[in-house]
CSV table of C-alpha atoms and ligand atoms in Angstrom, one decimal:
chain,number,residue,atom,x,y,z
A,891,MET,CA,-26.7,-18.6,-8.6
A,892,ASN,CA,-24.6,-21.2,-11.2
A,893,LEU,CA,-21.7,-19.6,-12.8
A,894,LEU,CA,-19.6,-23.0,-12.6
A,895,PRO,CA,-17.2,-24.0,-15.2
A,896,ALA,CA,-17.2,-27.8,-16.4
A,897,LEU,CA,-14.4,-27.6,-18.0
A,898,HIS,CA,-11.3,-26.1,-15.0
A,899,THR,CA,-10.7,-28.6,-12.2
A,900,SER,CA,-7.0,-26.6,-11.2
A,901,ARG,CA,-7.2,-27.3,-7.2
A,902,LEU,CA,-6.6,-23.9,-7.1
A,903,THR,CA,-10.0,-22.8,-9.7
A,904,ARG,CA,-12.0,-24.9,-8.3
A,905,ALA,CA,-10.9,-23.1,-5.2
A,906,GLY,CA,-11.7,-20.0,-7.1
A,907,HIS,CA,-15.1,-21.3,-7.7
A,908,TRP,CA,-15.4,-22.3,-4.3
A,909,MET,CA,-15.0,-18.2,-2.9
A,910,GLN,CA,-18.3,-18.4,-6.1
A,911,ARG,CA,-20.1,-20.4,-4.6
A,912,HIS,CA,-19.9,-19.4,-0.7
A,913,TYR,CA,-19.9,-15.5,-0.7
A,914,VAL,CA,-21.8,-15.9,2.6
A,915,ILE,CA,-19.4,-17.5,4.1
A,916,ILE,CA,-16.7,-14.5,3.0
A,917,ARG,CA,-19.6,-12.1,4.0
A,918,SER,CA,-19.6,-13.2,7.1
A,919,VAL,CA,-15.9,-13.0,7.6
A,920,GLN,CA,-15.7,-9.7,6.7
A,921,TRP,CA,-18.2,-8.7,9.1
A,922,ILE,CA,-16.5,-10.5,12.0
A,923,VAL,CA,-13.3,-8.4,11.2
A,924,LEU,CA,-15.1,-5.4,10.9
A,925,PHE,CA,-16.2,-6.2,14.6
A,926,ALA,CA,-13.2,-7.3,16.3
A,927,TYR,CA,-11.6,-4.0,13.7
A,928,ALA,CA,-13.8,-1.5,15.6
A,929,ILE,CA,-13.4,-3.0,19.4
A,930,LEU,CA,-9.5,-2.2,18.6
A,931,ILE,CA,-10.2,1.3,16.8
A,932,LEU,CA,-13.0,2.3,19.2
A,933,ILE,CA,-12.7,1.1,22.9
A,934,PRO,CA,-8.5,2.3,23.6
A,935,PRO,CA,-9.6,6.1,23.0
A,936,PHE,CA,-11.6,5.8,25.8
A,937,MET,CA,-9.5,3.9,28.2
A,938,SER,CA,-5.9,5.9,30.2
A,939,LEU,CA,-3.3,5.7,28.5
A,940,PRO,CA,-0.5,2.6,29.2
A,941,GLY,CA,2.1,2.6,32.2
A,942,ASP,CA,5.8,1.4,31.4
A,943,THR,CA,3.8,-1.9,33.1
A,944,ALA,CA,1.5,-2.6,30.6
A,945,HIS,CA,1.8,-5.4,28.8
A,946,ILE,CA,0.2,-6.6,25.0
A,947,TRP,CA,-2.0,-9.0,26.7
A,948,SER,CA,-3.2,-8.0,29.8
A,949,ASN,CA,-3.3,-3.9,29.0
A,950,LEU,CA,-6.3,-3.5,25.2
A,951,THR,CA,-4.0,-0.4,24.6
A,952,VAL,CA,-1.2,-1.8,23.9
A,953,PHE,CA,-2.4,-5.3,22.3
A,954,ALA,CA,-4.8,-3.4,19.7
A,955,GLN,CA,-0.9,-1.1,19.5
A,956,PHE,CA,0.8,-4.2,18.8
A,957,VAL,CA,-2.4,-5.6,16.0
A,958,LEU,CA,-3.4,-2.4,14.0
A,959,TRP,CA,0.4,-1.3,13.3
A,960,GLY,CA,2.4,-4.4,14.7
A,961,ILE,CA,0.7,-7.1,12.6
A,962,TRP,CA,-2.3,-6.1,10.2
A,963,TRP,CA,-0.4,-3.3,8.4
A,964,PRO,CA,2.8,-4.8,7.8
A,965,PHE,CA,1.7,-8.4,7.1
A,966,VAL,CA,-0.9,-6.9,4.1
A,967,LEU,CA,1.0,-5.2,3.2
A,968,LEU,CA,2.7,-8.5,2.3
A,969,SER,CA,0.1,-10.8,1.7
A,970,MET,CA,-0.7,-8.0,-1.3
A,971,VAL,CA,2.5,-9.8,-3.2
A,972,ILE,CA,1.6,-14.0,-2.4
A,973,LEU,CA,-2.2,-14.1,-2.1
A,974,GLY,CA,-2.9,-10.8,-4.3
A,975,ARG,CA,-5.7,-8.0,-3.3
A,976,VAL,CA,-7.3,-10.6,-0.7
A,977,TRP,CA,-7.0,-8.4,1.5
A,978,CYS,CA,-9.2,-5.9,-0.1
A,979,GLY,CA,-12.0,-8.2,-1.6
A,980,VAL,CA,-12.5,-10.7,1.4
A,981,LEU,CA,-11.6,-8.6,4.4
A,982,CYS,CA,-11.0,-5.4,4.4
A,983,PRO,CA,-13.9,-3.4,6.7
A,984,GLU,CA,-14.0,-0.1,5.7
A,985,GLY,CA,-14.2,-1.3,2.2
A,986,THR,CA,-17.0,-3.7,3.6
A,987,LEU,CA,-19.0,-0.6,4.6
A,988,SER,CA,-18.2,0.8,1.7
A,989,GLU,CA,-20.3,-1.4,-0.3
A,990,PHE,CA,-22.7,-1.7,2.0
A,991,ALA,CA,-23.4,1.8,2.5
A,992,SER,CA,-23.6,2.0,-1.2
A,993,ASN,CA,-26.1,-0.3,-1.1
A,994,TYR,CA,-28.4,1.7,0.1
A,995,GLY,CA,-27.3,5.0,-1.3
A,996,LEU,CA,-27.8,8.2,-3.7
A,997,GLY,CA,-26.0,5.9,-6.3
A,998,GLY,CA,-24.8,9.0,-8.0
A,999,SER,CA,-22.4,8.7,-11.2
A,1000,ILE,CA,-18.7,9.0,-10.5
A,1001,PRO,CA,-17.8,12.3,-10.9
A,1002,ARG,CA,-14.5,13.2,-13.1
A,1003,TRP,CA,-12.5,14.6,-9.7
A,1004,ILE,CA,-12.9,11.3,-8.0
A,1005,ARG,CA,-11.2,9.8,-11.2
A,1006,TRP,CA,-8.2,11.4,-11.3
A,1007,ARG,CA,-4.9,9.1,-10.9
A,1008,GLY,CA,-3.5,11.4,-9.0
A,1009,TRP,CA,-5.6,10.3,-5.8
A,1010,PRO,CA,-3.3,7.4,-5.1
A,1011,PHE,CA,-0.4,9.2,-4.6
A,1012,ILE,CA,-1.7,12.8,-2.8
A,1013,ALA,CA,-3.5,11.2,-0.3
A,1014,PHE,CA,-1.0,8.1,0.6
A,1015,VAL,CA,2.0,11.9,0.8
A,1016,LEU,CA,-1.0,13.8,3.1
A,1017,THR,CA,-2.0,10.3,5.3
A,1018,THR,CA,2.1,9.7,6.0
A,1019,ILE,CA,2.9,13.0,7.3
A,1020,TYR,CA,-0.3,13.8,8.9
A,1021,GLY,CA,-0.2,10.4,10.4
A,1022,GLN,CA,3.6,11.7,11.4
A,1023,MET,CA,2.2,14.5,12.8
A,1024,ILE,CA,-0.4,12.8,15.6
A,1025,SER,CA,2.0,9.8,16.6
A,1026,VAL,CA,-0.5,7.8,14.6
A,1027,TYR,CA,1.1,4.2,15.4
A,1028,GLN,CA,1.5,5.3,19.3
A,1029,TYR,CA,-1.5,6.6,20.3
A,1030,PRO,CA,-5.4,5.7,20.2
A,1031,LYS,CA,-7.2,8.8,19.5
A,1032,ALA,CA,-4.9,9.2,16.6
A,1033,ALA,CA,-5.4,5.8,15.1
A,1034,LEU,CA,-9.6,6.5,15.5
A,1035,LEU,CA,-9.0,9.6,14.3
A,1036,VAL,CA,-6.2,8.5,11.6
A,1037,LEU,CA,-8.2,5.1,10.1
A,1038,GLY,CA,-12.3,5.9,11.7
A,1039,GLY,CA,-11.5,9.2,9.6
A,1040,SER,CA,-10.3,7.1,6.0
A,1041,THR,CA,-13.3,4.4,7.6
A,1042,ILE,CA,-16.2,7.5,7.4
A,1043,ALA,CA,-15.0,9.0,4.4
A,1044,ALA,CA,-15.3,5.4,2.7
A,1045,VAL,CA,-19.4,4.9,4.0
A,1046,ILE,CA,-20.1,8.9,2.9
A,1047,ILE,CA,-18.2,8.2,-0.5
A,1048,GLY,CA,-20.1,4.8,-0.7
A,1049,LEU,CA,-24.0,6.7,0.0
A,1050,LEU,CA,-23.1,9.2,-2.4
A,1051,TYR,CA,-21.5,7.5,-5.2
A,1052,GLY,CA,-22.2,3.6,-7.3
A,1053,ARG,CA,-24.8,1.1,-6.4
A,1054,ARG,CA,-23.0,-1.8,-4.4
A,1055,LYS,CA,-19.4,-0.7,-5.8
A,1056,ARG,CA,-16.6,0.1,-3.5
A,1057,VAL,CA,-15.9,3.7,-5.5
A,1058,TRP,CA,-13.5,4.6,-1.9
A,1059,CYS,CA,-11.6,1.5,-2.9
A,1060,ARG,CA,-11.3,2.1,-6.6
A,1061,TYR,CA,-10.5,5.5,-7.1
A,1062,LEU,CA,-9.1,7.4,-3.5
A,1063,CYS,CA,-7.5,4.6,-0.5
A,1064,PRO,CA,-4.7,6.1,0.9
A,1065,VAL,CA,-3.0,2.6,0.5
A,1066,ASN,CA,-4.8,1.8,-3.2
A,1067,GLY,CA,-1.8,2.6,-5.3
A,1068,VAL,CA,0.5,0.4,-3.1
A,1069,PHE,CA,-1.8,-2.1,-2.7
A,1070,ALA,CA,-2.2,-2.0,-6.1
A,1071,LEU,CA,1.5,-1.8,-6.9
A,1072,LEU,CA,2.7,-4.2,-5.1
A,1073,ALA,CA,-0.8,-6.8,-6.5
A,1074,ARG,CA,0.9,-7.1,-9.7
A,1075,PHE,CA,3.6,-9.1,-8.3
A,1076,ALA,CA,0.9,-11.4,-6.5
A,1077,PRO,CA,1.9,-15.2,-8.5
A,1078,LEU,CA,-2.5,-15.6,-8.3
A,1079,HIS,CA,-4.5,-13.7,-10.3
A,1080,TYR,CA,-8.5,-14.3,-11.8
A,1081,ARG,CA,-7.5,-14.8,-15.8
A,1082,VAL,CA,-9.9,-14.0,-18.7
A,1083,ASP,CA,-9.9,-16.5,-21.7
A,1084,GLY,CA,-11.0,-14.4,-24.8
A,1085,TYR,CA,-12.1,-17.3,-26.5
A,1086,ALA,CA,-13.9,-19.1,-23.4
A,1087,TRP,CA,-15.6,-15.2,-23.4
A,1088,ARG,CA,-16.4,-15.2,-26.8
A,1089,PHE,CA,-17.6,-18.5,-27.2
A,1090,SER,CA,-20.0,-18.2,-24.8
A,1091,TYR,CA,-21.7,-15.5,-26.3
A,1092,MET,CA,-22.6,-18.1,-28.7
A,1093,GLN,CA,-23.7,-21.2,-26.3
A,1094,ASN,CA,-26.1,-18.2,-24.5
A,1095,GLN,CA,-28.0,-17.6,-28.0
A,1096,HIS,CA,-29.0,-21.8,-27.5
A,1097,ASP,CA,-28.9,-22.6,-23.8
A,1098,ARG,CA,-28.6,-19.7,-21.2
A,1099,ARG,CA,-27.6,-16.1,-20.5
A,1100,ALA,CA,-25.4,-14.8,-18.8
A,1101,ILE,CA,-25.7,-13.3,-15.2
A,1102,PRO,CA,-24.3,-10.1,-14.7
A,1103,VAL,CA,-21.6,-10.2,-11.8
A,1104,ASN,CA,-21.4,-7.2,-9.8
A,1105,CYS,CA,-17.4,-6.6,-9.9
A,1106,ALA,CA,-17.4,-3.9,-6.9
A,1107,PRO,CA,-14.7,-2.4,-7.8
A,1108,LEU,CA,-15.0,-2.0,-11.3
A,1109,VAL,CA,-12.6,-3.7,-12.7
A,1110,PRO,CA,-14.0,-4.4,-16.3
A,1111,LEU,CA,-13.9,-8.2,-16.5
A,1112,ARG,CA,-14.3,-8.5,-19.9
A,1113,SER,CA,-10.4,-6.2,-20.3
A,1114,MET,CA,-8.8,-7.5,-17.4
A,1115,LYS,CA,-5.3,-9.0,-17.5
A,1116,GLY,CA,-3.5,-7.8,-14.6
A,1117,ALA,CA,-3.9,-8.2,-10.7
A,1118,SER,CA,-3.4,-5.0,-9.7
A,1119,ALA,CA,-6.9,-3.4,-9.8
A,1120,CYS,CA,-8.5,-6.8,-8.8
A,1121,HIS,CA,-9.8,-7.6,-5.0
A,1122,MET,CA,-9.6,-11.0,-5.5
A,1123,CYS,CA,-13.4,-11.3,-4.5
A,1124,GLY,CA,-14.2,-14.6,-6.6
A,1125,ARG,CA,-17.3,-13.6,-6.7
A,1126,CYS,CA,-16.5,-14.1,-11.3
A,1127,SER,CA,-15.0,-17.1,-10.9
A,1128,GLY,CA,-16.9,-19.0,-13.7
A,1129,TYR,CA,-18.4,-16.4,-15.3
A,1130,ARG,CA,-18.6,-17.3,-18.9
A,1131,ASP,CA,-16.9,-20.3,-18.2
A,1132,ALA,CA,-14.0,-17.8,-19.1
A,1133,ILE,CA,-13.0,-16.4,-16.1
A,1134,SER,CA,-10.7,-18.8,-13.3
A,1135,LEU,CA,-7.8,-18.4,-10.7
A,1136,GLN,CA,-5.3,-19.3,-11.9
A,1137,TRP,CA,-0.8,-19.4,-11.2
A,1138,ARG,CA,1.2,-17.4,-12.7
A,1139,SER,CA,4.2,-15.7,-12.6
A,1140,PRO,CA,5.3,-13.2,-10.9
A,1141,ALA,CA,7.5,-11.2,-13.3
A,1142,GLN,CA,4.9,-11.6,-15.7
A,1143,GLU,CA,2.6,-8.6,-15.0
A,1144,VAL,CA,5.1,-5.9,-14.5
A,1145,VAL,CA,7.1,-6.9,-17.4
A,1146,GLU,CA,4.8,-8.1,-20.0
A,1147,LEU,CA,2.1,-5.2,-19.4
A,1148,GLY,CA,3.8,-3.2,-17.5
A,1149,GLU,CA,4.4,-0.7,-20.4
A,1150,GLN,CA,0.7,-0.8,-21.3
A,1151,GLY,CA,-0.4,0.6,-17.9
A,1152,ALA,CA,2.9,2.5,-16.8
A,1153,SER,CA,1.6,5.6,-15.3
A,1154,ARG,CA,3.6,8.5,-14.5
A,1155,TRP,CA,1.6,8.5,-11.8
A,1156,ASP,CA,2.8,5.1,-10.4
A,1157,THR,CA,6.5,6.3,-11.1
A,1158,VAL,CA,5.7,8.6,-8.9
A,1159,LEU,CA,4.1,7.1,-6.3
A,1160,ILE,CA,7.1,4.4,-6.1
A,1161,LEU,CA,9.9,7.4,-6.3
A,1162,TYR,CA,8.7,9.7,-4.2
A,1163,GLY,CA,6.1,8.5,-1.6
A,1164,MET,CA,7.8,4.7,-1.0
A,1165,LEU,CA,11.0,5.0,-1.7
A,1166,GLY,CA,11.2,9.3,-0.8
A,1167,ILE,CA,8.2,10.1,1.5
A,1168,ALA,CA,8.0,6.8,3.2
A,1169,ASN,CA,11.3,6.9,4.4
A,1170,GLY,CA,11.5,10.4,5.7
A,1171,ALA,CA,8.6,9.3,8.1
A,1172,PHE,CA,11.1,6.3,9.2
A,1173,HIS,CA,14.3,8.8,9.5
A,1174,TRP,CA,13.5,11.4,11.2
A,1175,SER,CA,12.5,10.2,14.7
A,1176,VAL,CA,16.1,8.2,14.1
A,1177,SER,CA,18.2,11.0,12.9
A,1178,PRO,CA,21.1,13.0,14.5
A,1179,LEU,CA,20.8,15.4,11.2
A,1180,PHE,CA,17.7,15.7,13.0
A,1181,ILE,CA,18.1,16.6,16.0
A,1182,LEU,CA,21.1,18.8,15.0
A,1183,ILE,CA,18.8,21.3,12.6
A,1184,LYS,CA,16.4,21.5,15.3
A,1185,GLN,CA,19.2,22.0,18.0
A,1186,PHE,CA,20.5,24.6,15.5
A,1187,LEU,CA,16.7,26.2,15.1
A,1188,ALA,CA,16.5,26.1,18.5
A,1189,THR,CA,19.0,27.5,19.5
A,1190,TRP,CA,18.6,30.8,16.7
A,1191,LEU,CA,15.1,31.0,17.1
A,1192,ILE,CA,16.4,31.6,21.7
A,1193,ASP,CA,19.3,34.3,20.3
A,1194,HIS,CA,16.7,36.7,18.5
A,1195,ARG,CA,14.2,36.2,21.5
A,1196,ILE,CA,11.0,34.5,18.7
A,1197,LEU,CA,9.7,32.0,21.3
A,1198,TRP,CA,6.6,31.4,20.3
A,1199,PRO,CA,7.4,28.5,17.6
A,1200,LEU,CA,8.9,26.5,20.9
A,1201,GLU,CA,5.5,26.9,23.0
A,1202,THR,CA,3.6,23.4,23.2
A,1203,ASN,CA,-0.3,24.3,23.0
A,1204,ALA,CA,-1.4,23.0,19.7
A,1205,SER,CA,-4.0,20.0,19.8
A,1206,TRP,CA,-3.6,16.2,19.6
A,1207,PHE,CA,-4.6,16.5,16.4
A,1208,ILE,CA,-3.2,18.4,15.3
A,1209,PHE,CA,0.8,17.6,16.7
A,1210,THR,CA,1.6,15.0,18.9
A,1211,HIS,CA,0.2,16.5,22.9
A,1212,TYR,CA,0.7,13.9,25.9
A,1213,PRO,CA,2.6,15.6,28.5
A,1214,GLU,CA,1.7,13.0,31.0
A,1215,GLN,CA,3.8,10.5,28.7
A,1216,ASN,CA,6.5,13.4,28.2
A,1217,ASP,CA,5.5,13.6,24.5
A,1218,VAL,CA,4.6,16.9,23.1
A,1219,PHE,CA,5.1,18.0,20.2
A,1220,SER,CA,6.1,22.5,19.8
A,1221,TRP,CA,5.3,23.8,16.6
A,1222,LEU,CA,8.6,24.1,15.5
A,1223,ASP,CA,8.8,19.9,16.0
A,1224,GLY,CA,6.2,19.6,14.3
A,1225,SER,CA,6.9,21.9,11.4
A,1226,LEU,CA,10.6,20.4,11.5
A,1227,VAL,CA,9.4,16.6,11.2
A,1228,ILE,CA,6.9,17.3,7.9
A,1229,SER,CA,9.8,19.4,6.8
A,1230,TYR,CA,12.5,16.5,7.3
A,1231,ILE,CA,10.0,14.1,5.7
A,1232,VAL,CA,9.7,15.9,2.3
A,1233,THR,CA,13.0,17.2,2.3
A,1234,THR,CA,14.0,13.2,2.6
A,1235,GLY,CA,11.2,12.0,0.1
A,1236,PHE,CA,12.6,14.7,-2.3
A,1237,PHE,CA,16.5,13.9,-2.0
A,1238,TYR,CA,15.8,10.3,-2.1
A,1239,GLY,CA,12.6,10.7,-4.9
A,1240,THR,CA,14.6,12.7,-7.0
A,1241,THR,CA,17.9,11.0,-7.1
A,1242,LEU,CA,16.5,7.5,-8.1
A,1243,LEU,CA,14.7,9.4,-10.6
A,1244,GLY,CA,17.5,10.0,-11.9
A,1245,CYS,CA,18.9,7.2,-12.1
A,1246,ILE,CA,16.7,5.6,-14.3
A,1247,ALA,CA,16.5,8.4,-16.1
A,1248,CYS,CA,20.5,7.8,-17.0
A,1249,GLY,CA,19.7,4.2,-17.5
A,1250,ASN,CA,17.0,5.0,-19.8
A,1251,PHE,CA,18.9,7.5,-21.6
A,1252,ILE,CA,21.7,5.2,-21.7
A,1253,LEU,CA,18.9,2.4,-23.1
A,1254,GLY,CA,18.2,4.7,-26.8
A,1255,ARG,CA,16.2,7.3,-27.8
A,1256,TRP,CA,14.5,8.4,-25.1
A,1257,SER,CA,10.7,6.8,-24.0
A,1258,THR,CA,8.9,8.5,-21.4
A,1259,LEU,CA,6.8,4.9,-21.8
A,1260,ARG,CA,9.8,2.9,-21.2
A,1261,LEU,CA,11.1,5.3,-18.2
A,1262,HIS,CA,7.8,4.5,-16.6
A,1263,HIS,CA,7.7,0.4,-17.1
A,1264,PHE,CA,11.7,0.5,-15.8
A,1265,THR,CA,10.7,2.4,-12.5
A,1266,GLN,CA,8.7,-0.9,-11.7
A,1267,ALA,CA,11.4,-2.5,-11.3
A,1268,LEU,CA,11.7,-0.8,-8.8
A,1269,ILE,CA,8.3,-2.1,-6.7
A,1270,PRO,CA,9.9,-5.1,-4.7
A,1271,ILE,CA,12.8,-3.0,-3.1
A,1272,ALA,CA,9.7,-0.1,-2.2
A,1273,GLY,CA,7.6,-2.8,-0.7
A,1274,ILE,CA,9.7,-4.1,1.2
A,1275,SER,CA,10.7,-1.3,2.2
A,1276,VAL,CA,7.7,-0.3,3.2
A,1277,PHE,CA,7.2,-3.2,5.4
A,1278,LEU,CA,10.6,-2.7,7.6
A,1279,GLY,CA,9.5,0.4,8.6
A,1280,LEU,CA,6.1,-0.3,9.1
A,1281,SER,CA,7.9,-3.4,11.4
A,1282,ALA,CA,10.2,-1.4,13.0
A,1283,THR,CA,6.9,-0.6,15.1
A,1284,THR,CA,6.6,-4.8,15.7
A,1285,ILE,CA,10.4,-4.7,16.5
A,1286,SER,CA,9.4,-2.0,19.5
A,1287,LEU,CA,6.3,-3.3,21.0
A,1288,LEU,CA,8.5,-6.9,21.2
A,1289,ARG,CA,10.8,-5.4,22.8
A,1290,GLY,CA,9.2,-3.8,25.3
A,1291,GLU,CA,7.8,-7.0,25.8
A,1292,HIS,CA,10.5,-8.6,26.0
A,1293,LEU,CA,10.7,-11.4,23.9
A,1294,LEU,CA,14.1,-10.5,22.3
A,1295,LEU,CA,14.0,-13.8,20.2
A,1296,LEU,CA,11.0,-12.6,18.8
A,1297,VAL,CA,12.7,-9.5,17.9
A,1298,SER,CA,15.8,-11.4,16.0
A,1299,TRP,CA,13.3,-13.0,14.4
A,1300,VAL,CA,11.7,-10.8,12.9
A,1301,GLN,CA,14.9,-8.8,12.2
A,1302,ASN,CA,16.8,-11.2,10.4
A,1303,LEU,CA,12.9,-12.0,8.6
A,1304,GLY,CA,13.2,-8.1,7.1
A,1305,LEU,CA,17.0,-8.1,6.3
A,1306,ALA,CA,15.9,-11.4,4.0
A,1307,LEU,CA,13.5,-10.1,2.9
A,1308,LEU,CA,15.9,-6.6,2.4
A,1309,VAL,CA,18.3,-9.1,0.1
A,1310,MET,CA,15.3,-11.4,-1.8
A,1311,ALA,CA,14.0,-7.7,-3.0
A,1312,ASN,CA,17.1,-6.1,-4.2
A,1313,ILE,CA,17.7,-9.9,-6.2
A,1314,ALA,CA,13.6,-9.5,-7.3
A,1315,SER,CA,14.5,-6.0,-8.5
A,1316,LEU,CA,17.5,-6.6,-10.4
A,1317,TYR,CA,16.2,-10.0,-12.1
A,1318,LEU,CA,12.7,-7.8,-13.3
A,1319,ALA,CA,15.3,-5.0,-14.4
A,1320,ILE,CA,16.8,-7.2,-16.7
A,1321,LYS,CA,13.8,-9.0,-17.9
A,1322,ILE,CA,12.4,-5.2,-19.1
A,1323,VAL,CA,16.0,-4.1,-20.2
A,1324,MET,CA,16.3,-7.1,-22.5
A,1325,LYS,CA,12.7,-6.6,-24.1
A,1326,HIS,CA,13.7,-3.0,-24.7
A,1327,MET,CA,16.6,-4.0,-26.6
A,1328,ARG,CA,15.2,-6.4,-29.0
A,1329,ARG,CA,12.5,-3.8,-29.6
A,1330,ILE,CA,14.5,-1.0,-30.4
A,1331,GLY,CA,17.5,-3.2,-31.0
A,1332,SER,CA,19.8,-1.7,-28.5
A,1333,SER,CA,23.0,-2.9,-28.4
A,1334,VAL,CA,24.7,-5.2,-25.3
A,1335,LEU,CA,26.7,-2.0,-23.9
A,1336,ARG,CA,24.4,0.3,-23.7
A,1337,SER,CA,21.7,-2.6,-22.1
A,1338,ALA,CA,24.7,-2.6,-19.5
A,1339,GLY,CA,25.1,0.3,-19.2
A,1340,ALA,CA,21.2,0.6,-17.8
A,1341,LEU,CA,21.7,-1.8,-15.8
A,1342,LEU,CA,24.5,-0.1,-14.3
A,1343,CYS,CA,22.4,2.8,-13.1
A,1344,PHE,CA,19.3,0.7,-11.6
A,1345,ILE,CA,22.3,-0.6,-9.8
A,1346,ALA,CA,23.1,2.9,-8.2
A,1347,ALA,CA,19.1,3.4,-7.9
A,1348,LEU,CA,18.7,-0.1,-6.0
A,1349,SER,CA,22.2,1.3,-3.6
A,1350,VAL,CA,19.8,4.5,-3.0
A,1351,ALA,CA,17.2,2.7,-1.9
A,1352,ASP,CA,18.7,0.3,0.5
A,1353,SER,CA,21.3,3.5,1.8
A,1354,ALA,CA,18.1,4.5,3.5
A,1355,TRP,CA,17.9,1.4,5.3
A,1356,TRP,CA,22.0,1.3,5.7
A,1357,LEU,CA,21.8,4.4,7.3
A,1358,ILE,CA,19.0,3.3,10.1
A,1359,PHE,CA,20.2,-0.5,10.3
A,1360,TYR,CA,24.7,0.5,10.4
A,1361,VAL,CA,24.8,4.3,11.0
A,1362,TRP,CA,22.6,5.7,13.5
A,1363,VAL,CA,21.8,2.8,15.5
B,1566,SF4,S1,-12.6,-8.9,-11.2
B,1566,SF4,FE1,-14.5,-8.1,-9.7
B,1566,SF4,S2,-15.5,-9.2,-9.0
B,1566,SF4,FE2,-14.1,-10.8,-10.1
B,1566,SF4,S3,-12.2,-11.8,-8.3
B,1566,SF4,FE3,-11.8,-9.0,-8.6
B,1566,SF4,S4,-13.0,-8.6,-8.0
B,1566,SF4,FE4,-13.2,-9.7,-7.6
């Protein structure tokens, strides 16, 4: 089938059309990635745990740990703001399997519970907390359980719902919400030209009929406005001579479309998920407060002869349990990890919400939609926070290999990205405030007050990294 337009000629547009024409190559790449992914998560759990002398280049378990958590996760996140969701559409093994399964499944219609907009937040929180309970970054069995479990769930959903679709990716994937937020900053997107689309109908009457495109993540092509839901698979490139890969300003989607697509679940995910629960997950293992509380509670329990919480008999899939590595959680440890993460999430989320709500209140008459829009200016700092937390695994693995030059390079990259994210967030906040200022006729003083509140929110978000980098070192 040839959907290619004669009109679009930019190099980027041609790249999009190339993807559309060579979908067979993309499909082959997907299966290669799937094969590599299967090796990395399936083989290490059946090998003995690596000793102190194991290296990235000499032990498959350490190699898999480095590739999965040290490179794959942090850089997939980073790729979202550079290329949009190309990872999802071109490389993700879960998406590939889910779509493949839906070719042969029941093809059922998607039930309402799956379409619930709270899933991205709930799935992100549950996966983050469970990952910490079983030390997913450290142990291959835990990685298999979390990643493999998610892949099996993706296949089951594919078998049950949709035909040649990615229902799992669109609604239930634990990182779908985070990816959708970050992709709003991608300088690339598939743009729909409304005029060309309408014109194509007249053409079709005389000329040829447009062959329908299968958009696996169920994006409504004609009304597609941003890059948030699009998986950048390229299948629709050139469709009706109206869809093409284009450059755009990274601020465009958030500033111009942010209010239309604003949802309270996005706000909750940014504030309580990415800047809350995720911070708690990155903090607890280095927090002196965590140790103080643990010691206090352990002493209290012993004094009161309540000893069962100190027992270490939980299975590895409930709490970390690797006696041979001297790494075992008692029931007290595990419960404290969960409580610490949840409390930190609540503390950061509520403090940030307070700052943003204050800014919204100062700017003019209260508007919940504006609150959600204003919160979206925090996406860059939220994305970089998650990236920094994940790159801690990269740093500790590189340090274990005595690659100190690389360690300092990754650390400096992280700090540089944190500074850039602060600048990007502030820039977005200024643009958003100016937009609302013009619309509601707010004064310059009120706008400056709203921006001061936003700067306070940025300081709160940065404080999480100030503690890790400078206070708790
Ligand atoms: S809109 Fe759908 S078909 Fe088009 S590139 Fe995005 S995911 Fe692919």
